[in-house]
PDB file of C-alpha atoms and ligand atoms in Angstrom:
ATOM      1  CA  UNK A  11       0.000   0.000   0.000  1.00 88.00           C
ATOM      2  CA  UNK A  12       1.541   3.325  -1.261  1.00 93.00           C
ATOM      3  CA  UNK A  13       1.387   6.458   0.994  1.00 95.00           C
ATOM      4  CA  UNK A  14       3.379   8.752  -0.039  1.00 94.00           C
ATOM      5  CA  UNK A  15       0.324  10.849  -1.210  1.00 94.00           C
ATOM      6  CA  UNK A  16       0.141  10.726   3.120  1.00 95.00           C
ATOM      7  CA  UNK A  17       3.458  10.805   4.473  1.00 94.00           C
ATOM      8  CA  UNK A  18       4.451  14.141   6.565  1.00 91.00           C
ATOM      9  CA  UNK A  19       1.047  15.624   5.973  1.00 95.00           C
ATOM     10  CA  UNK A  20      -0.834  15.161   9.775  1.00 95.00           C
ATOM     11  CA  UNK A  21      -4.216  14.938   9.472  1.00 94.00           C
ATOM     12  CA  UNK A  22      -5.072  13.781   6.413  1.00 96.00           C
ATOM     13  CA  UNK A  23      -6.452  10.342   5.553  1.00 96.00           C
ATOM     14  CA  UNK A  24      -7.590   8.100   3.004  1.00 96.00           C
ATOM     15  CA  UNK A  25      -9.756   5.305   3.113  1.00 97.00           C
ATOM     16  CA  UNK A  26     -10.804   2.144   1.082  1.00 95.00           C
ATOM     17  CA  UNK A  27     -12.441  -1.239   1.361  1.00 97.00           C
ATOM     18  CA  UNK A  28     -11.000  -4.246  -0.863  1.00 95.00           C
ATOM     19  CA  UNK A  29     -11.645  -7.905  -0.997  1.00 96.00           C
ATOM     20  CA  UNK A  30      -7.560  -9.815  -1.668  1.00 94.00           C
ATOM     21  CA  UNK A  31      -6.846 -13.072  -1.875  1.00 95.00           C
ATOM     22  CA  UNK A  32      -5.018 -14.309   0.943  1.00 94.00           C
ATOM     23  CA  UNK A  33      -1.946 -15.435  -0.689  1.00 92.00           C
ATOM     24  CA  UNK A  34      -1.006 -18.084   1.741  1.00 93.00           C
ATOM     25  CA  UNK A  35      -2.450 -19.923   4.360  1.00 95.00           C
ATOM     26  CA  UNK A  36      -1.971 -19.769   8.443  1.00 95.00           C
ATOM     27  CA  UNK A  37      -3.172 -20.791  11.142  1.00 94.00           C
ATOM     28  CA  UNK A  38      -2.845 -23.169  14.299  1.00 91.00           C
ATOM     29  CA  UNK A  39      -3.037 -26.797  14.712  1.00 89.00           C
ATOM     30  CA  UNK A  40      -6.326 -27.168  14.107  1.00 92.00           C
ATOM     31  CA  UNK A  41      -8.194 -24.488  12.205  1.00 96.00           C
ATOM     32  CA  UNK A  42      -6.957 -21.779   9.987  1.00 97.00           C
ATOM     33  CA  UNK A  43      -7.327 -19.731   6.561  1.00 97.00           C
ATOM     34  CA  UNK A  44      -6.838 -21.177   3.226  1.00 96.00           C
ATOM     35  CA  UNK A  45      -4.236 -20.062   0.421  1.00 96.00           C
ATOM     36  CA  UNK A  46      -6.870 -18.361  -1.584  1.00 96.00           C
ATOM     37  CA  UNK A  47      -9.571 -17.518   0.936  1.00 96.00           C
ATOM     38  CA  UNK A  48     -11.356 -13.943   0.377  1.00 97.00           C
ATOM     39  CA  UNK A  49     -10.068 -11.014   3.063  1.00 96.00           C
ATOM     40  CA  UNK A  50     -12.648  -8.228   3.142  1.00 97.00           C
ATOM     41  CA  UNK A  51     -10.763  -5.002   4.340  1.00 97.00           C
ATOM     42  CA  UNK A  52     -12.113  -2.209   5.425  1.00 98.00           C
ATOM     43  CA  UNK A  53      -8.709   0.476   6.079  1.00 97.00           C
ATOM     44  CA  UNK A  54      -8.682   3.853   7.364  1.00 98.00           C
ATOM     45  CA  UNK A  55      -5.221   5.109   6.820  1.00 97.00           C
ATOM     46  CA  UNK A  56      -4.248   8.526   8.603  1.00 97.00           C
ATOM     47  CA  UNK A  57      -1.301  10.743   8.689  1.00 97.00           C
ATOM     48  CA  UNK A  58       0.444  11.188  11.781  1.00 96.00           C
ATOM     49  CA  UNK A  59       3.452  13.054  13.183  1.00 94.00           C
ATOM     50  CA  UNK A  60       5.022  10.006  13.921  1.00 93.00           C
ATOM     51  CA  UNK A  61       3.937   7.856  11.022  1.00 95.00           C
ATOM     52  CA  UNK A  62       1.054   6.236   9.260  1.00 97.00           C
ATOM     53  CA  UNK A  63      -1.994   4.916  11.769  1.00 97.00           C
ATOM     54  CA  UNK A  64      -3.670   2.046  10.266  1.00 97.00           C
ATOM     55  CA  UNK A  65      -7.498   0.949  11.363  1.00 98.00           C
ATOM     56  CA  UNK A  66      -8.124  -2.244   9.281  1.00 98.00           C
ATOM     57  CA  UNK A  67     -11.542  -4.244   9.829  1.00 98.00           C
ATOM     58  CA  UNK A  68     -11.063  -7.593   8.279  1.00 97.00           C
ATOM     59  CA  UNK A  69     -13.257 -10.312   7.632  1.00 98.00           C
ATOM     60  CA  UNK A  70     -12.744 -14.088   6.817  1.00 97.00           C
ATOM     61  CA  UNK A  71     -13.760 -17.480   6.891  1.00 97.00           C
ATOM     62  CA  UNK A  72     -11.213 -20.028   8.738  1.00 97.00           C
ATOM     63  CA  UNK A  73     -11.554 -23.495   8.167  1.00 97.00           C
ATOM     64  CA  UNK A  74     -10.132 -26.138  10.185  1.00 96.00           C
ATOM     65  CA  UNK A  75     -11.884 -29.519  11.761  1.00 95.00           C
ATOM     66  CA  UNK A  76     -14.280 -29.715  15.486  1.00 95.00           C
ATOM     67  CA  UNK A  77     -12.031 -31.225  18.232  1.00 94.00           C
ATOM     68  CA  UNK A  78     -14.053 -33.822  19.662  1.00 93.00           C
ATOM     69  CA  UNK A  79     -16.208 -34.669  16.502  1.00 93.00           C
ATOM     70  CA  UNK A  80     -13.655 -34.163  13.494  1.00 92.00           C
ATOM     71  CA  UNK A  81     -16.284 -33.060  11.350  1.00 94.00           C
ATOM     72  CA  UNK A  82     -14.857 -29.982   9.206  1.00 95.00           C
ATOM     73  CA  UNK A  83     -15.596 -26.370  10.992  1.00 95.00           C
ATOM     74  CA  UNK A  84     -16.160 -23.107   9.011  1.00 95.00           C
ATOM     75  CA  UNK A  85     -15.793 -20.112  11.297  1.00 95.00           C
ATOM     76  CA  UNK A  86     -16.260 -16.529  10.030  1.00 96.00           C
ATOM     77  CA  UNK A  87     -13.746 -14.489  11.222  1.00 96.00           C
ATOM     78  CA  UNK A  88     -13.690 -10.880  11.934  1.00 97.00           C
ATOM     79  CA  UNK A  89     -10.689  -8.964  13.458  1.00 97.00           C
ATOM     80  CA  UNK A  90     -10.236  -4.956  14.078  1.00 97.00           C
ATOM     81  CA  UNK A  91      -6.712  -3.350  14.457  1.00 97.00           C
ATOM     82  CA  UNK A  92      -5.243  -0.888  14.874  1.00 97.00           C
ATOM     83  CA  UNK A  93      -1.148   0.248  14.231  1.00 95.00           C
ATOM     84  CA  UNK A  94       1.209   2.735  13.591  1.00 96.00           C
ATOM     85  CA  UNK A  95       3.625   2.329  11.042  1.00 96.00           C
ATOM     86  CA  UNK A  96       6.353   4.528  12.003  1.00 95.00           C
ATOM     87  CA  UNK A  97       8.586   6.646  10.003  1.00 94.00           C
ATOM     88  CA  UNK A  98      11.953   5.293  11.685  1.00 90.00           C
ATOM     89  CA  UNK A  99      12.534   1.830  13.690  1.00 86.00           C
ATOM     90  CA  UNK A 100      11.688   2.420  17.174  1.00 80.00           C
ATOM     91  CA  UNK A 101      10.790  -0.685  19.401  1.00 84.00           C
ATOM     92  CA  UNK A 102       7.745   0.884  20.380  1.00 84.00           C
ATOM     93  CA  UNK A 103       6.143   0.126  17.169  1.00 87.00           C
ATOM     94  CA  UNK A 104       6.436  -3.162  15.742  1.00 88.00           C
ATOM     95  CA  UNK A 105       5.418  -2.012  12.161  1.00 93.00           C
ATOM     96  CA  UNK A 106       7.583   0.739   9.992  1.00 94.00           C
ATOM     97  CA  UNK A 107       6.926   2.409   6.554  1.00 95.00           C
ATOM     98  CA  UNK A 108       9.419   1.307   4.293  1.00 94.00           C
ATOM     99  CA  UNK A 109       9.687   2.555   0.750  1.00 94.00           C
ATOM    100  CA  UNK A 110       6.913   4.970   1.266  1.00 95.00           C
ATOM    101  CA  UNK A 111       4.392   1.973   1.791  1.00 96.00           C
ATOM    102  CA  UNK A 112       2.733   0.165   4.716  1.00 95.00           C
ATOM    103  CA  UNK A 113       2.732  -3.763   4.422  1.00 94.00           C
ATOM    104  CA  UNK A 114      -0.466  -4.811   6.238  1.00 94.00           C
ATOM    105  CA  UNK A 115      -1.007  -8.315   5.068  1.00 92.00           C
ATOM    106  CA  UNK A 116       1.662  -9.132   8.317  1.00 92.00           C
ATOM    107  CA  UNK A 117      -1.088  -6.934  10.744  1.00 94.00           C
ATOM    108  CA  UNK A 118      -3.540  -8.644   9.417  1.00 95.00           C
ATOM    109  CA  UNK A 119      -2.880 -12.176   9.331  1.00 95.00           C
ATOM    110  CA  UNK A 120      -1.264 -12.171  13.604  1.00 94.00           C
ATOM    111  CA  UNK A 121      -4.190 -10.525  14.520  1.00 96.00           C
ATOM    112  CA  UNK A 122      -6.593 -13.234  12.470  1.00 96.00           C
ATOM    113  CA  UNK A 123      -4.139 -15.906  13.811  1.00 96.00           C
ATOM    114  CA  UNK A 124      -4.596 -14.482  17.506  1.00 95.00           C
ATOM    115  CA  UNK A 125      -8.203 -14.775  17.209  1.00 96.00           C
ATOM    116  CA  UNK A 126      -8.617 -18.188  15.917  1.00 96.00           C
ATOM    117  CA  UNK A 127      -9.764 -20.629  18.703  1.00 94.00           C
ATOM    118  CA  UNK A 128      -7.481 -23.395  19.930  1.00 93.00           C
ATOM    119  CA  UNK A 129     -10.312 -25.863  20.516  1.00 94.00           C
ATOM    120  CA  UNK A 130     -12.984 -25.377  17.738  1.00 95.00           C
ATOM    121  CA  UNK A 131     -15.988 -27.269  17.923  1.00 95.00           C
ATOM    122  CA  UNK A 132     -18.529 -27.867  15.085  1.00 93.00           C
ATOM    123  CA  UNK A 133     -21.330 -26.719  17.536  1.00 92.00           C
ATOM    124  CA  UNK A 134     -20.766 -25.780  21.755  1.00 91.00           C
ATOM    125  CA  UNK A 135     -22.976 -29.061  22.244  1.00 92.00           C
ATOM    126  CA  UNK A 136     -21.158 -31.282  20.213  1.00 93.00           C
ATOM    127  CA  UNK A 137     -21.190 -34.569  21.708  1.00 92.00           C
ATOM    128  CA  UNK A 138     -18.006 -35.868  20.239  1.00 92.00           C
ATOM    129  CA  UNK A 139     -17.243 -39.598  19.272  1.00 91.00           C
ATOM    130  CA  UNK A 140     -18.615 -42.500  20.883  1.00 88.00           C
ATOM    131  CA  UNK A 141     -15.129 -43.316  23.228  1.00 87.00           C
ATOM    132  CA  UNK A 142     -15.608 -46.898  22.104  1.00 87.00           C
ATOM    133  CA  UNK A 143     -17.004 -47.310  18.537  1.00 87.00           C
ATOM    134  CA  UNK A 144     -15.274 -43.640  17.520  1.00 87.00           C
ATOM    135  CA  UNK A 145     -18.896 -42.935  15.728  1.00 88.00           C
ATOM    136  CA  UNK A 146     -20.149 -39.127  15.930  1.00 88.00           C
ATOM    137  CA  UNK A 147     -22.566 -39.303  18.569  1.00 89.00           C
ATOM    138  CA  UNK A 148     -24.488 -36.740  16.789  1.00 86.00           C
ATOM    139  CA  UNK A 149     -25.897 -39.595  14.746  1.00 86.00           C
ATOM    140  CA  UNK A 150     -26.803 -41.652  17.597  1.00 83.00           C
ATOM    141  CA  UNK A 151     -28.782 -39.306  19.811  1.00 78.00           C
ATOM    142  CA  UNK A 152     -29.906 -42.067  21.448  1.00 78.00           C
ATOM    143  CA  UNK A 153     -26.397 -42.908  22.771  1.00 72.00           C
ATOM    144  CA  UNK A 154     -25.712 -39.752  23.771  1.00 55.00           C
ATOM    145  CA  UNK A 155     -25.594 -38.734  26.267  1.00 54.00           C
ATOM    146  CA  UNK A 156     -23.516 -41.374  27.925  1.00 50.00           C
ATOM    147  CA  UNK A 157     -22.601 -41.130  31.229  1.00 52.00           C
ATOM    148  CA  UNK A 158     -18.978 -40.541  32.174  1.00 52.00           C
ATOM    149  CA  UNK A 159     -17.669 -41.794  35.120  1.00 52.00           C
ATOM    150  CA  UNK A 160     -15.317 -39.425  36.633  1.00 57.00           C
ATOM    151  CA  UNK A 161     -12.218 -40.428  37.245  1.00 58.00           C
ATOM    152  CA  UNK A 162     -12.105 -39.666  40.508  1.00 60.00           C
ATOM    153  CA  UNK A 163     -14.799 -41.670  41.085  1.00 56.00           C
ATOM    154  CA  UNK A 164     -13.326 -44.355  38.772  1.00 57.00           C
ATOM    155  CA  UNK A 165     -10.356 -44.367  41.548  1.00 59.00           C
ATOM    156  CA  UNK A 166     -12.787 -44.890  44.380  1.00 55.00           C
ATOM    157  CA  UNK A 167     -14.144 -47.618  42.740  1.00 55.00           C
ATOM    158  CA  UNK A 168     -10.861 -49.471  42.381  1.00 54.00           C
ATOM    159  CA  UNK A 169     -10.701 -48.855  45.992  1.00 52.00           C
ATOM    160  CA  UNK A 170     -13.411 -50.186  47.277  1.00 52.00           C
ATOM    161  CA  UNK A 171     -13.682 -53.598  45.089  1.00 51.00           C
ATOM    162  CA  UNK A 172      -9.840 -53.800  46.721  1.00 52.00           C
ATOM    163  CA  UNK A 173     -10.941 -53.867  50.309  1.00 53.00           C
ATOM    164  CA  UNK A 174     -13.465 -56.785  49.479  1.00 53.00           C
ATOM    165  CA  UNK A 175     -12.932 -59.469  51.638  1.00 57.00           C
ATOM    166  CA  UNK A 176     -11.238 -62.070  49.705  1.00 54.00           C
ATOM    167  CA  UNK A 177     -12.145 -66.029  49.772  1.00 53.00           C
TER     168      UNK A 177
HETATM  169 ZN1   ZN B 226     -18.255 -31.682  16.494  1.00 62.86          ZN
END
């Protein structure tokens, strides 16, 4: 993104909304955006003393798989920032202008990355696999719900068929 037209002129501004391609995918272990998948943008891009201020809205669908069901998860996405891409390096700012242009397809994709769950689930009820047959319970409603022993209680039980007398 050129800004020249921008650069040492405070207070003025330009903004524009785009849909780009994201040119290559990211994410975590186990959901993320495609190569390819459509970033809406919506930037606001204003001259400051000490550099360019970026306000990006972004919006995208990340794809990935639901943790206790496997089933594949599509999760819309939407992320607002805001940086400053400063004139010189400083360590206060972790972005810069360089050759009169801001990069923000970095900004964009940590802050999408940030905001992607670690645990994504196909619905917050999903009843996830049958622990013996590894069928979706979802297909067997009348399996589910099973009761789980808790382990702590699993422990107790071992206890107490231990102090049976023996013969
Ligand atoms: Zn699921």
């Amino acid at each position: 993104m050129n800004v020249r037209d921008l650069m040492r002129r405070p207070g003025d501004h330009r903004e524009w909304s785009r849909d780009i391609a994201q040119p290559e995918g990211f994410g975590n272990a186990v959901i993320g955006v495609r190569e390819g998948a459509t970033v809406h943008l919506d930037v606001r891009l204003e001259s400051l003393h000490e550099g360019i201020l970026a306000s990006v809205d972004a919006e995208t669908v990340a794809e990935g798989e639901c943790v206790r069901c496997l089933d594949p998860v599509t999760l819309p996405v939407e992320v607002e920032i805001q940086e400053l891409f400063a004139y010189t390096e400083d360590e206060a700012f972790d972005y810069t202008v360089a050759d009169e242009s801001v990069d923000l397809e970095p900004m964009v994709r940590d802050a999408v990355a940030m905001s992607l769950p670690f645990q994504p689930v196909c619905r917050p009820d999903c009843p996830g696999l049958d622990p013996e047959t590894g069928e979706r319970l979802a297909d067997h409603p009348d399996r589910a719900p099973r009761e789980v022993l808790d382990p702590r209680w699993a422990a107790l039980e071992g206890f107490r068929s231990a102090e049976e007398p023996r013969s």
